[in-house]
Coordinates of C-alpha atoms in Angstrom, one line a residue:
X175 CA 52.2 -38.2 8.1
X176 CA 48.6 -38.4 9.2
X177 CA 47.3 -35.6 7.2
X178 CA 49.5 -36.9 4.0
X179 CA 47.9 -40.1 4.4
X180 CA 44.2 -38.5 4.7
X181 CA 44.8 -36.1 1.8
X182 CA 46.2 -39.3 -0.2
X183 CA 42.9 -41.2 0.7
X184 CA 40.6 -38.7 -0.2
X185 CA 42.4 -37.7 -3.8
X186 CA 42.7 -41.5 -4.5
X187 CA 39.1 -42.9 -3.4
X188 CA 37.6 -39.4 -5.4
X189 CA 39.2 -40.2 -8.5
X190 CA 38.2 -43.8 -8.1
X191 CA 34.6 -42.7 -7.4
X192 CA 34.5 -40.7 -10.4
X193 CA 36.4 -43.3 -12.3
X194 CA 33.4 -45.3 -12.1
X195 CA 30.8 -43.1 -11.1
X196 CA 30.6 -41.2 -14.2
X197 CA 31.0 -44.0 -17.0
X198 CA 28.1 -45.7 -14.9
X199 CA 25.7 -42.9 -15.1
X200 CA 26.0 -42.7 -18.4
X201 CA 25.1 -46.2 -18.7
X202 CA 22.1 -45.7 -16.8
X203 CA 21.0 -42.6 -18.5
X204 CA 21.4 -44.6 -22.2
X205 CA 19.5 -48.1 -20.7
X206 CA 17.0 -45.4 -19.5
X207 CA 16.7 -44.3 -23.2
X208 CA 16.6 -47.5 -25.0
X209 CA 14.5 -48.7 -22.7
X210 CA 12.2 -45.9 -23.5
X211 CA 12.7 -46.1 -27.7
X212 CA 12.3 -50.3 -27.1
X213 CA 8.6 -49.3 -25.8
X214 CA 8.1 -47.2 -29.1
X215 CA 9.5 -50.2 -31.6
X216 CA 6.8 -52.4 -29.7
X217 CA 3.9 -50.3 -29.8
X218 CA 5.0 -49.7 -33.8
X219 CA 5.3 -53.0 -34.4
X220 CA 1.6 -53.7 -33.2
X221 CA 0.0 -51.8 -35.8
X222 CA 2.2 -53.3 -38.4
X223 CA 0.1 -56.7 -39.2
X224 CA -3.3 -54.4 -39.4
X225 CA -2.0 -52.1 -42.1
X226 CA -0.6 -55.3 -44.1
X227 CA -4.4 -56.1 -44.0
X228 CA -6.4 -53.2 -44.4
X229 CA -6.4 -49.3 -44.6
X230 CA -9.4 -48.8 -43.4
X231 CA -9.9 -45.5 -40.9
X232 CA -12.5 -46.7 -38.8
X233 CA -10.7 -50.3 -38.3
X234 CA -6.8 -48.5 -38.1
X235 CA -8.5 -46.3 -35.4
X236 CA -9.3 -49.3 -33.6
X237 CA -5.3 -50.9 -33.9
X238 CA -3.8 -47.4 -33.1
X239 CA -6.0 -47.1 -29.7
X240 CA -5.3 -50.7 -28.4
X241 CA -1.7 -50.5 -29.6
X242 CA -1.3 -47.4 -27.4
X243 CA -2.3 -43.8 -26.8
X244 CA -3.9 -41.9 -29.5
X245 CA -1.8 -38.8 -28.5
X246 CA 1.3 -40.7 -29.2
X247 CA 1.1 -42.6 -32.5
X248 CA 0.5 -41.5 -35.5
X249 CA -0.5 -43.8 -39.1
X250 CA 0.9 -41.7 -42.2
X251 CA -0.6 -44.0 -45.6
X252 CA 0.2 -42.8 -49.0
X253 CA -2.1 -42.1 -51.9
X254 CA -2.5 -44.9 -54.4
X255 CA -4.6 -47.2 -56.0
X256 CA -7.4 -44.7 -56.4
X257 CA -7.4 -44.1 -52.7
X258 CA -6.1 -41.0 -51.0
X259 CA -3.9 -40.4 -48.6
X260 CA -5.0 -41.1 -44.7
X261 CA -3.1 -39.4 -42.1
X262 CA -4.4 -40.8 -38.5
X263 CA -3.3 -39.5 -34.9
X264 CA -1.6 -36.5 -34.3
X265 CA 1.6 -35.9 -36.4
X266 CA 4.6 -34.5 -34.7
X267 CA 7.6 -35.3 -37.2
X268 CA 8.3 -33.1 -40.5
X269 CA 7.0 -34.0 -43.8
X270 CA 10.3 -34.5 -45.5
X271 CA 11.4 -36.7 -42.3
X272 CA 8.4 -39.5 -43.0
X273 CA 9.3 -39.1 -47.1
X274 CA 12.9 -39.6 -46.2
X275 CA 11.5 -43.1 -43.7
X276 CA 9.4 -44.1 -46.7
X277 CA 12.0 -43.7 -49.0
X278 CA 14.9 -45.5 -47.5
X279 CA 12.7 -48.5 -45.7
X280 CA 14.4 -48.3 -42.5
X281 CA 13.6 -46.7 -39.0
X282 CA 14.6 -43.7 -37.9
X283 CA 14.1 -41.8 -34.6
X284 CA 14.3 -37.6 -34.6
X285 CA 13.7 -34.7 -31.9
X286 CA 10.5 -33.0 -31.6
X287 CA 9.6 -30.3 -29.4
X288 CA 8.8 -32.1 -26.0
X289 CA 11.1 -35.1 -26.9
X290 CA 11.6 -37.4 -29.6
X291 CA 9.4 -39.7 -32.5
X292 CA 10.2 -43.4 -33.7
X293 CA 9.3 -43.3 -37.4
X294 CA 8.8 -47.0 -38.5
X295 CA 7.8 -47.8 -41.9
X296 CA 5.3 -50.9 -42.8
X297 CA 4.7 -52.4 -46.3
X298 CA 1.1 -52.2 -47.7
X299 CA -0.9 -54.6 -49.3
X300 CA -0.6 -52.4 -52.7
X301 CA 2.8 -52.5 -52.3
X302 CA 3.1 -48.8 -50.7
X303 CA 5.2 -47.9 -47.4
X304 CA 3.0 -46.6 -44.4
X305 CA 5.2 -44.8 -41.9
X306 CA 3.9 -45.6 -38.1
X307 CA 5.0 -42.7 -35.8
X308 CA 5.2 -43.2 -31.9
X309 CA 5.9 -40.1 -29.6
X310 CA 8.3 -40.9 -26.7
X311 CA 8.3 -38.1 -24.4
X312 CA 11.3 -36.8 -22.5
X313 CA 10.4 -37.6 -19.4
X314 CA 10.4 -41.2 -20.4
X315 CA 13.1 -41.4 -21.9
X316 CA 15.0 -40.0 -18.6
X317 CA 13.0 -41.7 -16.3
X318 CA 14.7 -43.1 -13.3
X319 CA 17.4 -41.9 -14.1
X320 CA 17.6 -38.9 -11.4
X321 CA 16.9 -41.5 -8.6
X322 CA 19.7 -43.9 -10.1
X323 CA 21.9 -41.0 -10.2
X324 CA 21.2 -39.8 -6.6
X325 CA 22.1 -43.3 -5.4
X326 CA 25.8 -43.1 -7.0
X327 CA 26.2 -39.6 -6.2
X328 CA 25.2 -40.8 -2.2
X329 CA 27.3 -44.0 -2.5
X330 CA 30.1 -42.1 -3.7
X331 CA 30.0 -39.6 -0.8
X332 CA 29.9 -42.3 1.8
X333 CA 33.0 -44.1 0.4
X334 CA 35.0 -40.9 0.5
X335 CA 34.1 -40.5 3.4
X336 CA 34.6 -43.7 5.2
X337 CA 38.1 -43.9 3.3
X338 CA 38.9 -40.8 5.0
X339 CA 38.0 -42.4 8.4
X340 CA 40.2 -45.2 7.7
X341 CA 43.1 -43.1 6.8
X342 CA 42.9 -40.9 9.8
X343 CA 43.1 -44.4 12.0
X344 CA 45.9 -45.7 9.7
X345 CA 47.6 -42.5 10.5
X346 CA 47.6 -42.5 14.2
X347 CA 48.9 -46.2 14.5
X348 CA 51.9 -45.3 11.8
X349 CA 52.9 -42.3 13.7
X350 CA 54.5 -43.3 16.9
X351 CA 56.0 -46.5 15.4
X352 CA 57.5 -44.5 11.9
X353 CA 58.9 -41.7 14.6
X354 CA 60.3 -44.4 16.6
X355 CA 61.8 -45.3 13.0
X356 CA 63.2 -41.7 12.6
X357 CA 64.7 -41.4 16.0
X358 CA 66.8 -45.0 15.2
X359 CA 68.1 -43.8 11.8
X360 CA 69.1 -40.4 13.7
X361 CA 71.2 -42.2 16.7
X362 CA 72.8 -44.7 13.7
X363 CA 73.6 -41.6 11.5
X364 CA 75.4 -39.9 14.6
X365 CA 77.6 -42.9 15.3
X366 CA 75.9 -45.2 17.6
X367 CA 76.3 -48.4 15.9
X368 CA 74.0 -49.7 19.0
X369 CA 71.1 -48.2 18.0
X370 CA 67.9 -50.2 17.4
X371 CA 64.4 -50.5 16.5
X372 CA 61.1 -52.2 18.2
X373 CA 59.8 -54.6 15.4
X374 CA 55.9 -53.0 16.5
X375 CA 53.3 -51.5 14.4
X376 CA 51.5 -52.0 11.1
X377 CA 53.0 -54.4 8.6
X378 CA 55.1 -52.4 6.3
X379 CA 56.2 -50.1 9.7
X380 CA 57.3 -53.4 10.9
X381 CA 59.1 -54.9 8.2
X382 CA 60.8 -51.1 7.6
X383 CA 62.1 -51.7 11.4
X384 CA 63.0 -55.5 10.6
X385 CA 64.8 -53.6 7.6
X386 CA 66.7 -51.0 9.8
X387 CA 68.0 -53.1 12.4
X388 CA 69.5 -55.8 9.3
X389 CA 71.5 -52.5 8.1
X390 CA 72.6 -51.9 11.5
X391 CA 73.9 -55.3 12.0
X392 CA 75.5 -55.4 9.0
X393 CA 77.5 -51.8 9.3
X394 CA 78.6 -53.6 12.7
X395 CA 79.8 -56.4 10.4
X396 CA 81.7 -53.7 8.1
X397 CA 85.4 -54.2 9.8
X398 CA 84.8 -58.0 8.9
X399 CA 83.9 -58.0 5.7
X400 CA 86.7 -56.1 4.9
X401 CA 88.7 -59.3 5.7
X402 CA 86.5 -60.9 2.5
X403 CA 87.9 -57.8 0.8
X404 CA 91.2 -58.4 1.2
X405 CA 90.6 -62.1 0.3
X406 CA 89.2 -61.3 -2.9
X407 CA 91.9 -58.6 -3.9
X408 CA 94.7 -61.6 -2.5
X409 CA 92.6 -63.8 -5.3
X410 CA 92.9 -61.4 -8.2
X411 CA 96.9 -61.8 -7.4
X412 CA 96.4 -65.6 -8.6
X413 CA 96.2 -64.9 -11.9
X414 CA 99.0 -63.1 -12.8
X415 CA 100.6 -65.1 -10.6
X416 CA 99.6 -67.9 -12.6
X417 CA 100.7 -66.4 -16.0
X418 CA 104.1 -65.6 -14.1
X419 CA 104.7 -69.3 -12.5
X420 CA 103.9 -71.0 -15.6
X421 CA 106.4 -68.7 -17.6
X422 CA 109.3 -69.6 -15.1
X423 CA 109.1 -73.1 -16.8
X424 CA 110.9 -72.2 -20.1
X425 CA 113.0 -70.3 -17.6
X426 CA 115.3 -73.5 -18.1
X427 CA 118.0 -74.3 -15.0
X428 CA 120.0 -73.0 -13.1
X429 CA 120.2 -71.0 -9.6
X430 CA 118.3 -67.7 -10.7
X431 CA 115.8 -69.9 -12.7
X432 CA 115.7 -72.2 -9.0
X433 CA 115.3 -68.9 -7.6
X434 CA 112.9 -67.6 -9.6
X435 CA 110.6 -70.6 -9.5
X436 CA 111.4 -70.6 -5.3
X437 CA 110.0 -66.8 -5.2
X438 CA 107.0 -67.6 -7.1
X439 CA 105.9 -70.6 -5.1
X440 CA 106.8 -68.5 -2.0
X441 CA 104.8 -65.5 -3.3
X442 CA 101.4 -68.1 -4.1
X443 CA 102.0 -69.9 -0.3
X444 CA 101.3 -66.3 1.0
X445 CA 98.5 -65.3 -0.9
X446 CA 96.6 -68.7 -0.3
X447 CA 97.8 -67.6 3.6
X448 CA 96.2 -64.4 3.6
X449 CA 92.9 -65.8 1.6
X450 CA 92.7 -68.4 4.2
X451 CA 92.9 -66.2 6.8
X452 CA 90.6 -63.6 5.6
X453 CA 87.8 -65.9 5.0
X454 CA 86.9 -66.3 8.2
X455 CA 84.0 -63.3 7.6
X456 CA 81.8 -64.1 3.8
X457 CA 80.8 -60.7 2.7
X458 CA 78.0 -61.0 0.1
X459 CA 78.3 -59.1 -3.7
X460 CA 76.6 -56.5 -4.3
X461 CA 73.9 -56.1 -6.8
X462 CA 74.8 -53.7 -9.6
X463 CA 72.3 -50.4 -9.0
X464 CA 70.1 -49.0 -11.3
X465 CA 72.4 -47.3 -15.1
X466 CA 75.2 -50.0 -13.3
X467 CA 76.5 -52.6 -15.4
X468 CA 79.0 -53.5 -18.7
X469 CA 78.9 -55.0 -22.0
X470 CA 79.9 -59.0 -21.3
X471 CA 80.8 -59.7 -24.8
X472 CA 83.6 -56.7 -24.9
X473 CA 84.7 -58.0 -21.6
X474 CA 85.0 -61.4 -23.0
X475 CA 86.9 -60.1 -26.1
X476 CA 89.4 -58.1 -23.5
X477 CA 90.0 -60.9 -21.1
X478 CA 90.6 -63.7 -24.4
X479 CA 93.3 -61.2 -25.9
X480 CA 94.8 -61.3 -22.1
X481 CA 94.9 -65.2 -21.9
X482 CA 95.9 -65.7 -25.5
X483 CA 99.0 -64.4 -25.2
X484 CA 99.5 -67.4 -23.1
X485 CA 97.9 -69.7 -24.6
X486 CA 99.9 -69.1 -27.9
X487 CA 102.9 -69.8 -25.6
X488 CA 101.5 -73.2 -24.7
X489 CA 100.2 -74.3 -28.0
X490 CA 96.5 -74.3 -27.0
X491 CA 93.2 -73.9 -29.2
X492 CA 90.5 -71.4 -28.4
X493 CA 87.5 -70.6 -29.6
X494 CA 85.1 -67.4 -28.7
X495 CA 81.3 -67.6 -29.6
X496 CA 78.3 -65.2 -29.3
X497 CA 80.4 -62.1 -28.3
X498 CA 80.6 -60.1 -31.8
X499 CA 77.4 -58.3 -30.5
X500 CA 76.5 -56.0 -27.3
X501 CA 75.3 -58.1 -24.1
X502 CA 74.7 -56.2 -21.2
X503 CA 74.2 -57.7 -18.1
X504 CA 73.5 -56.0 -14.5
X505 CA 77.5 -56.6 -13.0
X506 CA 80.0 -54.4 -12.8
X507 CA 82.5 -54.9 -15.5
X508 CA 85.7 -55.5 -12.8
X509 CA 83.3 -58.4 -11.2
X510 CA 82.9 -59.9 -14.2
X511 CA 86.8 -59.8 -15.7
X512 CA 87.7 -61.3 -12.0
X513 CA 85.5 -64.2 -12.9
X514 CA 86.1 -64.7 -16.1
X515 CA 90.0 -64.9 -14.8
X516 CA 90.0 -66.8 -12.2
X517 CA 87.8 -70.0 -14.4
X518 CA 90.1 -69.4 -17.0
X519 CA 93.3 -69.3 -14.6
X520 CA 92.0 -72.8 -13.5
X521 CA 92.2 -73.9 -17.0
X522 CA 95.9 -73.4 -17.0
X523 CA 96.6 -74.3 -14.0
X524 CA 94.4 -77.5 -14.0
X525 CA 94.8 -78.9 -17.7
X526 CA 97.8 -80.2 -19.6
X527 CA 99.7 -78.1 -21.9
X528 CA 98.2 -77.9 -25.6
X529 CA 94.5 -77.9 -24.1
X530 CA 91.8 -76.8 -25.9
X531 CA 89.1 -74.2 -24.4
X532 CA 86.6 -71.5 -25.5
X533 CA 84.4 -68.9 -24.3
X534 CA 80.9 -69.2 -25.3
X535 CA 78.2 -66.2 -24.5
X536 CA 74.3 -67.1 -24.7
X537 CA 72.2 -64.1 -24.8
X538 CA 68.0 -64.4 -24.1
X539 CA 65.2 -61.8 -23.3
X540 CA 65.7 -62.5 -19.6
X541 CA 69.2 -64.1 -18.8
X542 CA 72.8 -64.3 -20.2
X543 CA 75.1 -67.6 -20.1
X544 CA 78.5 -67.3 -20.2
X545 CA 80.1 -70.5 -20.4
X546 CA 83.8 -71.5 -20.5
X547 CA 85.0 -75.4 -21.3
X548 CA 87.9 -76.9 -21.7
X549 CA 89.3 -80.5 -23.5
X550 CA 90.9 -81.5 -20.2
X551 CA 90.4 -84.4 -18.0
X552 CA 87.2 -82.7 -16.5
X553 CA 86.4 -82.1 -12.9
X554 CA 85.7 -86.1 -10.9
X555 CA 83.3 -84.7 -8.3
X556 CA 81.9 -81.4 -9.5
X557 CA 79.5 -81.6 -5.6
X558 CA 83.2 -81.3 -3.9
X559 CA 84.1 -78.4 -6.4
X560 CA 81.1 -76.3 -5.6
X561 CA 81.6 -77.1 -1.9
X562 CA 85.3 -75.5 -2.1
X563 CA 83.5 -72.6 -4.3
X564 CA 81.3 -72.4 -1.2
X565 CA 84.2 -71.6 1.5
X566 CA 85.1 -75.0 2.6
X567 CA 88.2 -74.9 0.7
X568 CA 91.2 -78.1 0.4
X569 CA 94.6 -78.3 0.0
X570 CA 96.1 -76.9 -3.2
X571 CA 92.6 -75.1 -3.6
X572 CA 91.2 -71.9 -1.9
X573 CA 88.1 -72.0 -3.1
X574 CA 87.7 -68.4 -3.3
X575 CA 87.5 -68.3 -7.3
X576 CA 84.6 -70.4 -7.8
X577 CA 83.5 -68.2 -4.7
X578 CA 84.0 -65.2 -6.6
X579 CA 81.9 -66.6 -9.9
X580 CA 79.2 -68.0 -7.6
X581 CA 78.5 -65.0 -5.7
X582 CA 78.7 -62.7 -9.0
X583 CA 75.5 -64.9 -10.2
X584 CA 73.7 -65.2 -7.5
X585 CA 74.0 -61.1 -7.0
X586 CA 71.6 -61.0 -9.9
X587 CA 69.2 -63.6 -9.2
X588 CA 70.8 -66.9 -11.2
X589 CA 73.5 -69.1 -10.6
X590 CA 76.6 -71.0 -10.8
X591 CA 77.0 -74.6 -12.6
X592 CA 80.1 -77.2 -13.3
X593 CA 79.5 -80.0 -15.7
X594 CA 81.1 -81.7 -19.0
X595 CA 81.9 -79.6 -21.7
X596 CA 80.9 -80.8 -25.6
X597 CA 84.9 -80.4 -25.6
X598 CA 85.5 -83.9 -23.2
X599 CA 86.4 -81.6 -20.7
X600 CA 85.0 -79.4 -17.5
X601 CA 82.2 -76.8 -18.5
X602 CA 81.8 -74.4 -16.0
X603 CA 78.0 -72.4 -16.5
X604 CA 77.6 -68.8 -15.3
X605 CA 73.7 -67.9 -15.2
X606 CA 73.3 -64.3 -15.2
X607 CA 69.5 -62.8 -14.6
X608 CA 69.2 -59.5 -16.8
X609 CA 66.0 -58.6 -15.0
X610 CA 66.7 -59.3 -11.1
X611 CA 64.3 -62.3 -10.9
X612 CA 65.1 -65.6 -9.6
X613 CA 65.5 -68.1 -12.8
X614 CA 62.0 -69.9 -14.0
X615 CA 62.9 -73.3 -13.0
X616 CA 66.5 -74.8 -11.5
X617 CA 67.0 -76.7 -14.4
X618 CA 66.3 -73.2 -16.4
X619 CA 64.6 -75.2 -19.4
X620 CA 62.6 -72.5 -20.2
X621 CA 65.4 -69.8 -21.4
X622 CA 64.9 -69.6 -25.0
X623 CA 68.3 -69.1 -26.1
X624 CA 69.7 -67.6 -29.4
X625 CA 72.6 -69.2 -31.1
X626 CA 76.0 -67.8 -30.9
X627 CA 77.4 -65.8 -34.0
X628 CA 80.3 -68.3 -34.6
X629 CA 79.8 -72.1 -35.1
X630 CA 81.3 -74.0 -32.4
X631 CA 83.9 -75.3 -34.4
X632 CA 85.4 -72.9 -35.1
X633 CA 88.6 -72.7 -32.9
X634 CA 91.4 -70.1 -33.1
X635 CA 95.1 -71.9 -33.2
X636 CA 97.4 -69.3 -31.9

């Protein structure tokens, strides 16, 4: 691990060096440059207001000499006017370059042997374009720039370097602590559940450790959360139990009907038993992993066709909105029909006969809603509800299917909400984070939701 991390620090801080290094030197080579060609334009522009005055030689000779050195400026006047052409300095650029510079109108710079010329054209009294030519050697145009480049080239050196040094230290203090780390996970892996980890060393060491002995705890905790297990399999028995006890009523009378009735009382006293009993240990839901997940809307469509059935039998309206389209969400499609059964089980087995309800699904870039309300006479104290969908649980109520919807939400980062449905009823709100991440705001106002596909009308009389 030490090695790894020096080899890590030296590939990373050279790449960073370079990163920057390289783009910077060429910044300093090209202000060294137009530094050098800003020196030229001066010393051009100079000798400009003399030759709008006067071409005299003797006088130009004058200009050209306090402008700058003879060697390196050169006056290039046409013929005209009766006057012949005056050529002043030495000239260094080709003929067709200054004829293409007095041509155009505009400045041009080109190479010479020994570095480069500025050829600047000026407008003449007589109306004719003089071309002013400054020499800038090489050396001035890369001056500095060696030194400047040194300096990086050191300063780059020293922070590989000294990244190196601080890997190598890193590397000794993560050593003992992540083989400490390897030694735990070896004693769990052969069985002893007693193994466990000094929270010492670096941060990230330390939290890994904090980590490991969480996992170790909780694989102690395994044969109790299979009691949860058991409750939530128990719960999943409600609602076919539900579909069964409300069917015994157009059983009619009579002893097998009494009987009938008897078993499935009997058969729900047990299961609320053995949920009862097998909450004493709260196991928490699993996230779904990474490729895990369903399609909620075909879910929704599967679990309506299930209830519909019954709610034909009772003379009910229903309604589904906003699941004609794919929405996939991060639970595991069992998780989610086990919620979506056990709200709507507490439809039938909470509201009158001939109740309206519906199934609504919101879909945004970052969350899902899935809401389900009913026409009944709503939930009085929706605080006590969520308390029972909590654990704390009351007679003729186990809690655990609120319990069940709760903890499917909060697997993914949102939440669970009960209030009054646009139907008069209950409306029970299951929040749903599509990306893992805790919900913007607890009032979630800033979900921008899309509308469902059906208008909300539109209810289905079965």
């Amino acid at each position: 691990m030490r090695w790894a991390l020096v080899k890590v620090a030296l590939a990373v801080t050279t790449m960073v060096v370079l990163a920057f290094a390289v783009p910077l030197g060429l910044v300093i080579r090209e202000m060294a440059r137009d530094r050098a060609f800003s020196n030229a334009e001066r010393e051009a522009a100079a000798v400009a207001p003399a030759l709008s005055i006067t071409t005299d030689h003797d006088q130009l000779e004058r200009v050209v000499a306090a402008a700058g050195s003879d060697a390196g400026m050169a006056v290039h006047i046409p013929a005209g006017d009766g006057q012949e052409a005056l050529e002043l300095g030495r000239q260094r650029a080709a003929d067709e370059e200054i004829a293409a510079v007095r041509k155009l109108g505009r400045a041009s710079t080109t190479g010479v042997p020994g570095g480069s010329t500025l050829l600047q054209p000026v407008a003449l009294s007589t109306g004719e374009i003089a071309v002013v030519e400054v020499y800038v050697p090489q050396a001035e145009v890369t001056n500095g720039v060696g030194t400047a480049w040194a300096v990086l080239a050191g300063v780059g050196v020293a922070l590989v370097l000294g990244s190196v040094a601080v890997a190598d230290r890193l590397g000794v203090r993560m050593v003992r602590p992540a083989k400490r780390l390897v030694d735990g996970a070896r004693e769990l892996g052969e069985g002893r559940l007693g193994a466990r980890v000094p929270e010492e060393g670096p941060t990230e060491l330390r939290l890994a450790a904090v980590a490991f002995n969480s996992m170790a705890d909780q694989v102690v905790q395994l044969l109790a959360n299979e009691r949860e297990l058991a409750a939530d399999l128990s719960h999943r028995l409600r609602t076919p139990l539900t579909v069964l006890r409300l069917n015994t009523a157009s059983l009619g009378e009579g002893p097998a009907a009494d009987q009938t009735r008897s078993a499935v009382e009997q058969l729900e006293r047990e299961v609320d038993t053995i949920i009862r009993t097998a909450r004493e240990a709260k196991p928490q839901t699993a996230a779904a992993g990474p490729g895990a997940g369903c399609d909620a809307a075909e879910v929704v469509r599967e679990r309506m066709a299930f209830w519909s059935a019954l709610a034909e039998d009772e003379g009910r309206t229903w309604r589904v909105a906003g699941a004609d389209r794919p929405v996939r969400i991060p639970v595991a499609r069992a998780d989610l029909a086990a919620a979506l059964d056990a709200l709507l089980g507490n439809v039938f087995r909470h509201t009158p006969e001939g109740t309206a309800f519906a199934v609504d699904v919101h879909n945004a870039e970052d969350a899902v809603i899935v809401l389900v309300s009913d026409a009944g006479p709503g939930i009085p104290d929706p605080k006590a509800a969520m308390a029972r969908g909590r654990g704390s649980g009351s007679d003729g109520s186990t809690g655990l299917g609120l319990d069940i919807v709760r903890r499917l939400a909060e697997s993914t980062g949102g939440d669970l909400r009960i209030g009054s449905s646009v139907l008069g009823g209950t409306e029970v709100r299951i929040w749903i984070q599509v990306d893992g991440r805790a919900p913007a705001s607890r009032g979630h106002r800033q979900l921008r939701r899309r509308r469902p596909g059906r208008p909300a009308a539109a209810f289905k009389h079965s």
